[in-house]
């Protein structure tokens, strides 16, 4: 089955924030009052109740005019996802669409996924049980997997009135991204496609008007090596030798020791220019 991609063409985004509202609406996320950020941006960053944020920056051009840089920020749905690698409970998984989802029933709220996501896209939501005891669950954009199962587009793509968020088969979206890149190069000489190969590509792909760092995106995001060794080698062998529960405890220990590694600079080769 084809995988799918959400293509975010920032050059078409006018910052209307309809995608943010649609995301809250579809996913039944509460509108929590926020401090004024001193700019057009509504929230400082993504959080457990805000899975989709239009980030905003002003950039001065050499001729003194200003560019407004908007970016629809949400989970990248990494093909090699650090959150999935470090979860000691196997609560995070890949779907047939290419999305990465959290099973809330299995999540124990340890927060290792939060510590290790290179994009700061996943957060813990706090809940209170009937005995007034607090507990936590990881929350993030689902790529609207429930809508995909019903043959619907993600809610954010559905409402985007400029075509800045498009959704479709991976090969079609990547071809569209290349086509758009050619079209915008005259206006934005630094334009590039952001689909980092250091994590085998993502299912949220950007056409950026400028270098990733101008949009606070890591140039070369990585899955921590300890997490890779754990998930790909130690866990499968260990489960057969020691059983699932023991390996979950060891996994929690290893996950705790891994740190978020977001390598800035260098390695420009994964961005098509
Ligand atoms: S962006 Fe973060 S939360 Fe989303 S799939 Fe990648 S590692 Fe997981
Ligand atoms: S909080 Fe812990 S258990 Fe829940 S998804 Fe993240 S790593 Fe897994
Ligand atoms: S894909 Fe769905 S969950 Fe993700 S940002 Fe868009 S509306 Fe929100």
Short mmCIF file of C-alpha atoms and ligand atoms in Angstrom, two decimals:
data_model
loop_
_atom_site.label_atom_id
_atom_site.label_comp_id
_atom_site.label_asym_id
_atom_site.label_seq_id
_atom_site.Cartn_x
_atom_site.Cartn_y
_atom_site.Cartn_z
CA UNK A 1 0.00 0.00 0.00
CA UNK A 2 1.17 3.54 -0.77
CA UNK A 3 2.31 5.66 2.09
CA UNK A 4 0.95 9.17 2.37
CA UNK A 5 2.51 12.58 2.88
CA UNK A 6 1.24 15.93 4.14
CA UNK A 7 3.04 18.50 2.00
CA UNK A 8 3.35 21.91 3.64
CA UNK A 9 4.27 24.62 1.13
CA UNK A 10 5.15 27.54 3.37
CA UNK A 11 5.36 29.88 0.37
CA UNK A 12 1.56 29.62 0.03
CA UNK A 13 0.67 30.00 3.72
CA UNK A 14 -0.93 33.35 4.63
CA UNK A 15 -1.02 32.59 8.36
CA UNK A 16 -4.82 32.50 8.65
CA UNK A 17 -4.62 29.69 11.28
CA UNK A 18 -7.74 27.89 10.01
CA UNK A 19 -5.67 24.66 10.19
CA UNK A 20 -5.08 25.24 13.93
CA UNK A 21 -8.80 25.70 14.56
CA UNK A 22 -9.71 22.65 12.44
CA UNK A 23 -7.19 20.53 14.37
CA UNK A 24 -8.62 21.59 17.74
CA UNK A 25 -12.13 21.05 16.47
CA UNK A 26 -11.64 17.59 14.95
CA UNK A 27 -9.53 16.28 17.82
CA UNK A 28 -11.68 17.85 20.53
CA UNK A 29 -8.72 19.69 22.04
CA UNK A 30 -9.46 22.45 24.57
CA UNK A 31 -8.62 26.09 23.85
CA UNK A 32 -6.33 27.00 26.75
CA UNK A 33 -5.64 30.76 27.24
CA UNK A 34 -2.05 31.69 26.33
CA UNK A 35 0.23 34.61 27.19
CA UNK A 36 0.67 37.18 24.42
CA UNK A 37 3.83 36.17 22.54
CA UNK A 38 4.70 39.69 21.39
CA UNK A 39 4.14 38.69 17.77
CA UNK A 40 1.56 37.21 15.44
CA UNK A 41 2.34 33.72 16.88
CA UNK A 42 -0.45 32.50 19.18
CA UNK A 43 1.43 29.91 21.29
CA UNK A 44 5.09 29.70 22.25
CA UNK A 45 5.32 26.10 20.98
CA UNK A 46 3.31 22.93 20.46
CA UNK A 47 1.82 21.40 23.60
CA UNK A 48 -0.40 18.52 24.70
CA UNK A 49 -3.54 20.50 23.78
CA UNK A 50 -2.13 22.20 20.68
CA UNK A 51 -0.93 19.70 18.08
CA UNK A 52 -0.69 22.24 15.29
CA UNK A 53 0.84 25.69 15.46
CA UNK A 54 1.50 28.39 12.89
CA UNK A 55 4.93 29.69 13.82
CA UNK A 56 5.84 33.18 12.69
CA UNK A 57 9.10 35.04 12.12
CA UNK A 58 9.99 38.30 10.45
CA UNK A 59 13.14 38.31 8.33
CA UNK A 60 14.74 41.41 6.91
CA UNK A 61 15.83 41.18 3.28
CA UNK A 62 19.08 42.83 2.07
CA UNK A 63 16.99 45.63 0.47
CA UNK A 64 15.41 46.42 3.86
CA UNK A 65 11.97 44.92 3.14
CA UNK A 66 10.53 42.26 5.46
CA UNK A 67 9.61 38.65 4.73
CA UNK A 68 7.00 36.98 6.93
CA UNK A 69 7.92 33.35 7.51
CA UNK A 70 4.94 31.20 8.49
CA UNK A 71 5.24 27.47 9.19
CA UNK A 72 2.51 24.98 10.01
CA UNK A 73 4.24 23.03 12.82
CA UNK A 74 3.04 19.56 13.86
CA UNK A 75 4.42 16.02 14.26
CA UNK A 76 6.69 15.10 11.33
CA UNK A 77 5.62 11.42 11.29
CA UNK A 78 9.24 10.33 10.92
CA UNK A 79 9.95 7.11 8.99
CA UNK A 80 12.57 6.32 11.65
CA UNK A 81 10.84 7.81 14.68
CA UNK A 82 12.81 8.43 17.89
CA UNK A 83 9.57 8.39 19.91
CA UNK A 84 8.75 4.89 18.69
CA UNK A 85 12.30 3.71 19.36
CA UNK A 86 12.50 4.84 22.99
CA UNK A 87 9.02 3.91 24.20
CA UNK A 88 9.59 1.06 26.69
CA UNK A 89 5.94 0.03 26.51
CA UNK A 90 5.71 -0.16 22.69
CA UNK A 91 2.85 2.33 22.92
CA UNK A 92 3.94 4.13 19.74
CA UNK A 93 3.60 2.52 16.32
CA UNK A 94 3.59 3.15 12.58
CA UNK A 95 0.36 2.85 10.63
CA UNK A 96 -0.15 1.60 7.08
CA UNK A 97 -0.55 5.27 5.99
CA UNK A 98 2.92 6.22 7.25
CA UNK A 99 1.65 8.06 10.33
CA UNK A 100 3.08 7.51 13.82
CA UNK A 101 0.45 7.11 16.54
CA UNK A 102 0.31 6.72 20.33
CA UNK A 103 -1.88 4.06 21.95
CA UNK A 104 -3.18 5.90 25.02
CA UNK A 105 -4.25 2.67 26.74
CA UNK A 106 -0.67 1.34 26.66
CA UNK A 107 1.16 4.64 27.35
CA UNK A 108 2.29 4.93 30.98
CA UNK A 109 3.27 8.61 30.73
CA UNK A 110 6.99 8.13 31.37
CA UNK A 111 7.83 10.98 28.94
CA UNK A 112 10.85 9.36 27.22
CA UNK A 113 9.28 10.05 23.83
CA UNK A 114 8.97 13.72 24.81
CA UNK A 115 12.66 13.89 25.78
CA UNK A 116 13.83 12.26 22.56
CA UNK A 117 11.68 13.74 19.77
CA UNK A 118 14.04 15.88 17.63
CA UNK A 119 11.16 18.21 16.72
CA UNK A 120 9.56 18.76 20.18
CA UNK A 121 6.28 17.54 18.69
CA UNK A 122 5.04 15.25 21.46
CA UNK A 123 3.99 16.27 24.99
CA UNK A 124 2.45 14.83 28.12
CA UNK A 125 -1.15 15.67 28.97
CA UNK A 126 -2.11 15.60 32.67
CA UNK A 127 -5.30 13.84 33.82
CA UNK A 128 -6.84 13.12 37.24
CA UNK A 129 -8.49 9.79 38.06
CA UNK A 130 -11.53 9.22 40.28
CA UNK A 131 -9.25 9.03 43.36
CA UNK A 132 -7.80 12.48 42.47
CA UNK A 133 -4.50 10.87 41.50
CA UNK A 134 -2.67 12.51 38.60
CA UNK A 135 -1.56 10.50 35.59
CA UNK A 136 -0.06 11.38 32.21
CA UNK A 137 -0.42 10.33 28.58
CA UNK A 138 1.64 11.32 25.55
CA UNK A 139 -0.29 13.39 23.00
CA UNK A 140 0.52 14.69 19.52
CA UNK A 141 -0.76 15.12 15.96
CA UNK A 142 -2.05 11.80 14.62
CA UNK A 143 -1.93 12.86 10.95
CA UNK A 144 -5.69 12.49 11.42
CA UNK A 145 -5.31 8.72 11.06
CA UNK A 146 -8.95 8.30 12.10
CA UNK A 147 -9.98 10.46 9.15
CA UNK A 148 -7.64 8.60 6.77
CA UNK A 149 -9.34 5.35 7.76
CA UNK A 150 -12.63 6.91 6.63
CA UNK A 151 -11.07 8.08 3.31
CA UNK A 152 -10.99 11.71 4.47
CA UNK A 153 -8.12 14.20 4.28
CA UNK A 154 -6.47 15.43 7.49
CA UNK A 155 -8.63 18.23 8.89
CA UNK A 156 -5.84 20.83 8.51
CA UNK A 157 -5.37 20.00 4.80
CA UNK A 158 -9.12 20.01 4.28
CA UNK A 159 -9.59 23.60 5.46
CA UNK A 160 -6.41 25.18 4.07
CA UNK A 161 -7.80 27.79 1.64
CA UNK A 162 -4.49 28.60 -0.12
CA UNK A 163 -3.38 25.03 -0.85
CA UNK A 164 -0.41 25.43 1.52
CA UNK A 165 -1.27 22.05 3.11
CA UNK A 166 -1.79 19.25 0.60
CA UNK A 167 -2.20 15.55 1.33
CA UNK A 168 -1.81 12.56 -0.94
CA UNK A 169 0.28 9.58 -1.99
CA UNK A 170 3.93 9.99 -1.10
CA UNK A 171 5.24 9.84 -4.68
CA UNK A 172 2.67 12.38 -5.89
CA UNK A 173 3.37 14.81 -3.07
CA UNK A 174 7.15 14.57 -3.54
CA UNK A 175 6.72 15.22 -7.28
CA UNK A 176 4.50 18.20 -6.48
CA UNK A 177 7.11 19.51 -4.04
CA UNK A 178 9.79 19.38 -6.78
CA UNK A 179 7.48 21.15 -9.23
CA UNK A 180 6.71 23.89 -6.70
CA UNK A 181 10.41 24.24 -5.83
CA UNK A 182 11.19 25.09 -9.47
CA UNK A 183 8.37 27.65 -9.52
CA UNK A 184 9.39 29.51 -6.35
CA UNK A 185 13.17 29.56 -6.88
CA UNK A 186 13.17 32.96 -8.60
CA UNK A 187 11.40 34.56 -5.66
CA UNK A 188 13.07 32.49 -2.92
CA UNK A 189 16.63 31.55 -3.99
CA UNK A 190 17.23 29.57 -0.76
CA UNK A 191 14.02 27.52 -1.13
CA UNK A 192 14.43 23.80 -0.39
CA UNK A 193 12.48 20.62 0.25
CA UNK A 194 12.73 19.46 3.87
CA UNK A 195 12.40 15.66 4.09
CA UNK A 196 15.40 14.69 6.25
CA UNK A 197 17.03 11.45 5.15
CA UNK A 198 18.89 11.12 8.46
CA UNK A 199 15.58 9.72 9.76
CA UNK A 200 14.63 8.01 6.45
CA UNK A 201 12.35 10.88 5.47
CA UNK A 202 9.16 12.13 7.07
CA UNK A 203 5.44 12.04 6.30
CA UNK A 204 5.12 15.76 6.90
CA UNK A 205 7.30 17.25 4.17
CA UNK A 206 8.00 20.97 3.76
CA UNK A 207 8.72 23.23 0.87
CA UNK A 208 10.60 25.94 2.76
CA UNK A 209 11.32 29.43 1.45
CA UNK A 210 14.63 29.56 3.31
CA UNK A 211 17.18 27.41 5.14
CA UNK A 212 15.63 25.02 7.75
CA UNK A 213 17.33 26.86 10.60
CA UNK A 214 15.35 30.00 9.68
CA UNK A 215 12.26 27.95 10.58
CA UNK A 216 13.85 26.44 13.73
CA UNK A 217 14.02 23.01 12.08
CA UNK A 218 17.04 20.76 12.79
CA UNK A 219 19.19 20.35 9.67
CA UNK A 220 20.19 16.81 10.49
CA UNK A 221 17.73 15.28 13.01
CA UNK A 222 18.84 11.94 14.48
CA UNK A 223 17.49 9.05 16.49
CA UNK A 224 19.80 8.58 19.53
CA UNK A 225 22.17 5.66 18.89
CA UNK A 226 21.35 4.00 22.23
CA UNK A 227 17.66 4.01 21.29
CA UNK A 228 18.40 2.44 17.89
CA UNK A 229 20.54 -0.32 19.41
CA UNK A 230 17.87 -1.00 21.99
CA UNK A 231 14.91 -1.28 19.64
CA UNK A 232 16.54 -2.89 16.62
CA UNK A 233 18.90 -5.36 18.33
CA UNK A 234 18.72 -5.76 22.12
CA UNK A 235 14.93 -5.87 22.49
CA UNK A 236 14.15 -8.62 19.93
CA UNK A 237 16.94 -10.86 21.29
CA UNK A 238 16.21 -10.04 24.94
CA UNK A 239 12.49 -10.77 24.69
CA UNK A 240 13.18 -14.33 23.64
CA UNK A 241 15.76 -14.77 26.44
CA UNK A 242 14.23 -12.84 29.38
CA UNK A 243 10.59 -12.22 28.53
CA UNK A 244 8.65 -9.09 27.67
CA UNK A 245 8.30 -7.55 31.16
CA UNK A 246 11.98 -7.66 32.02
CA UNK A 247 12.83 -6.10 28.68
CA UNK A 248 10.32 -3.31 29.27
CA UNK A 249 12.12 -2.45 32.53
CA UNK A 250 15.54 -2.53 30.82
CA UNK A 251 14.08 -0.42 27.99
CA UNK A 252 12.85 2.19 30.45
CA UNK A 253 16.37 2.39 31.89
CA UNK A 254 17.99 2.78 28.47
CA UNK A 255 15.39 5.29 27.30
CA UNK A 256 16.03 7.37 30.41
CA UNK A 257 19.69 7.58 29.56
CA UNK A 258 19.22 8.67 25.97
CA UNK A 259 19.22 12.39 25.34
CA UNK A 260 17.61 14.37 22.61
CA UNK A 261 20.26 14.79 19.93
CA UNK A 262 19.48 17.46 17.43
CA UNK A 263 22.53 18.18 15.37
CA UNK A 264 22.55 21.66 13.93
CA UNK A 265 24.77 22.67 11.01
CA UNK A 266 26.53 20.64 8.30
CA UNK A 267 24.87 17.87 6.30
CA UNK A 268 22.90 19.95 3.85
CA UNK A 269 22.75 17.09 1.39
CA UNK A 270 19.30 15.88 2.38
CA UNK A 271 17.66 19.14 1.34
CA UNK A 272 16.96 19.50 -2.33
CA UNK A 273 17.91 22.92 -3.52
S1 LIG B 1 8.28 14.24 15.06
FE1 LIG B 1 8.71 13.42 17.12
S2 LIG B 1 6.71 12.70 17.84
FE2 LIG B 1 6.55 12.92 15.60
S3 LIG B 1 7.09 10.88 14.78
FE3 LIG B 1 8.98 12.10 14.79
S4 LIG B 1 9.94 11.56 16.77
FE4 LIG B 1 7.79 10.94 16.92
S1 LIG B 2 5.15 8.56 27.66
FE1 LIG B 2 6.42 6.69 27.87
S2 LIG B 2 4.95 5.02 27.65
FE2 LIG B 2 3.91 6.85 26.88
S3 LIG B 2 4.33 6.83 24.67
FE3 LIG B 2 5.93 8.11 25.62
S4 LIG B 2 7.62 6.66 25.98
FE4 LIG B 2 5.80 5.41 25.62
S1 LIG B 3 -3.03 16.12 10.59
FE1 LIG B 3 -4.83 16.23 11.96
S2 LIG B 3 -3.95 16.03 14.02
FE2 LIG B 3 -2.25 16.57 12.64
S3 LIG B 3 -2.08 18.84 12.65
FE3 LIG B 3 -3.47 18.30 10.94
S4 LIG B 3 -5.54 18.38 11.83
FE4 LIG B 3 -4.09 18.25 13.55
#
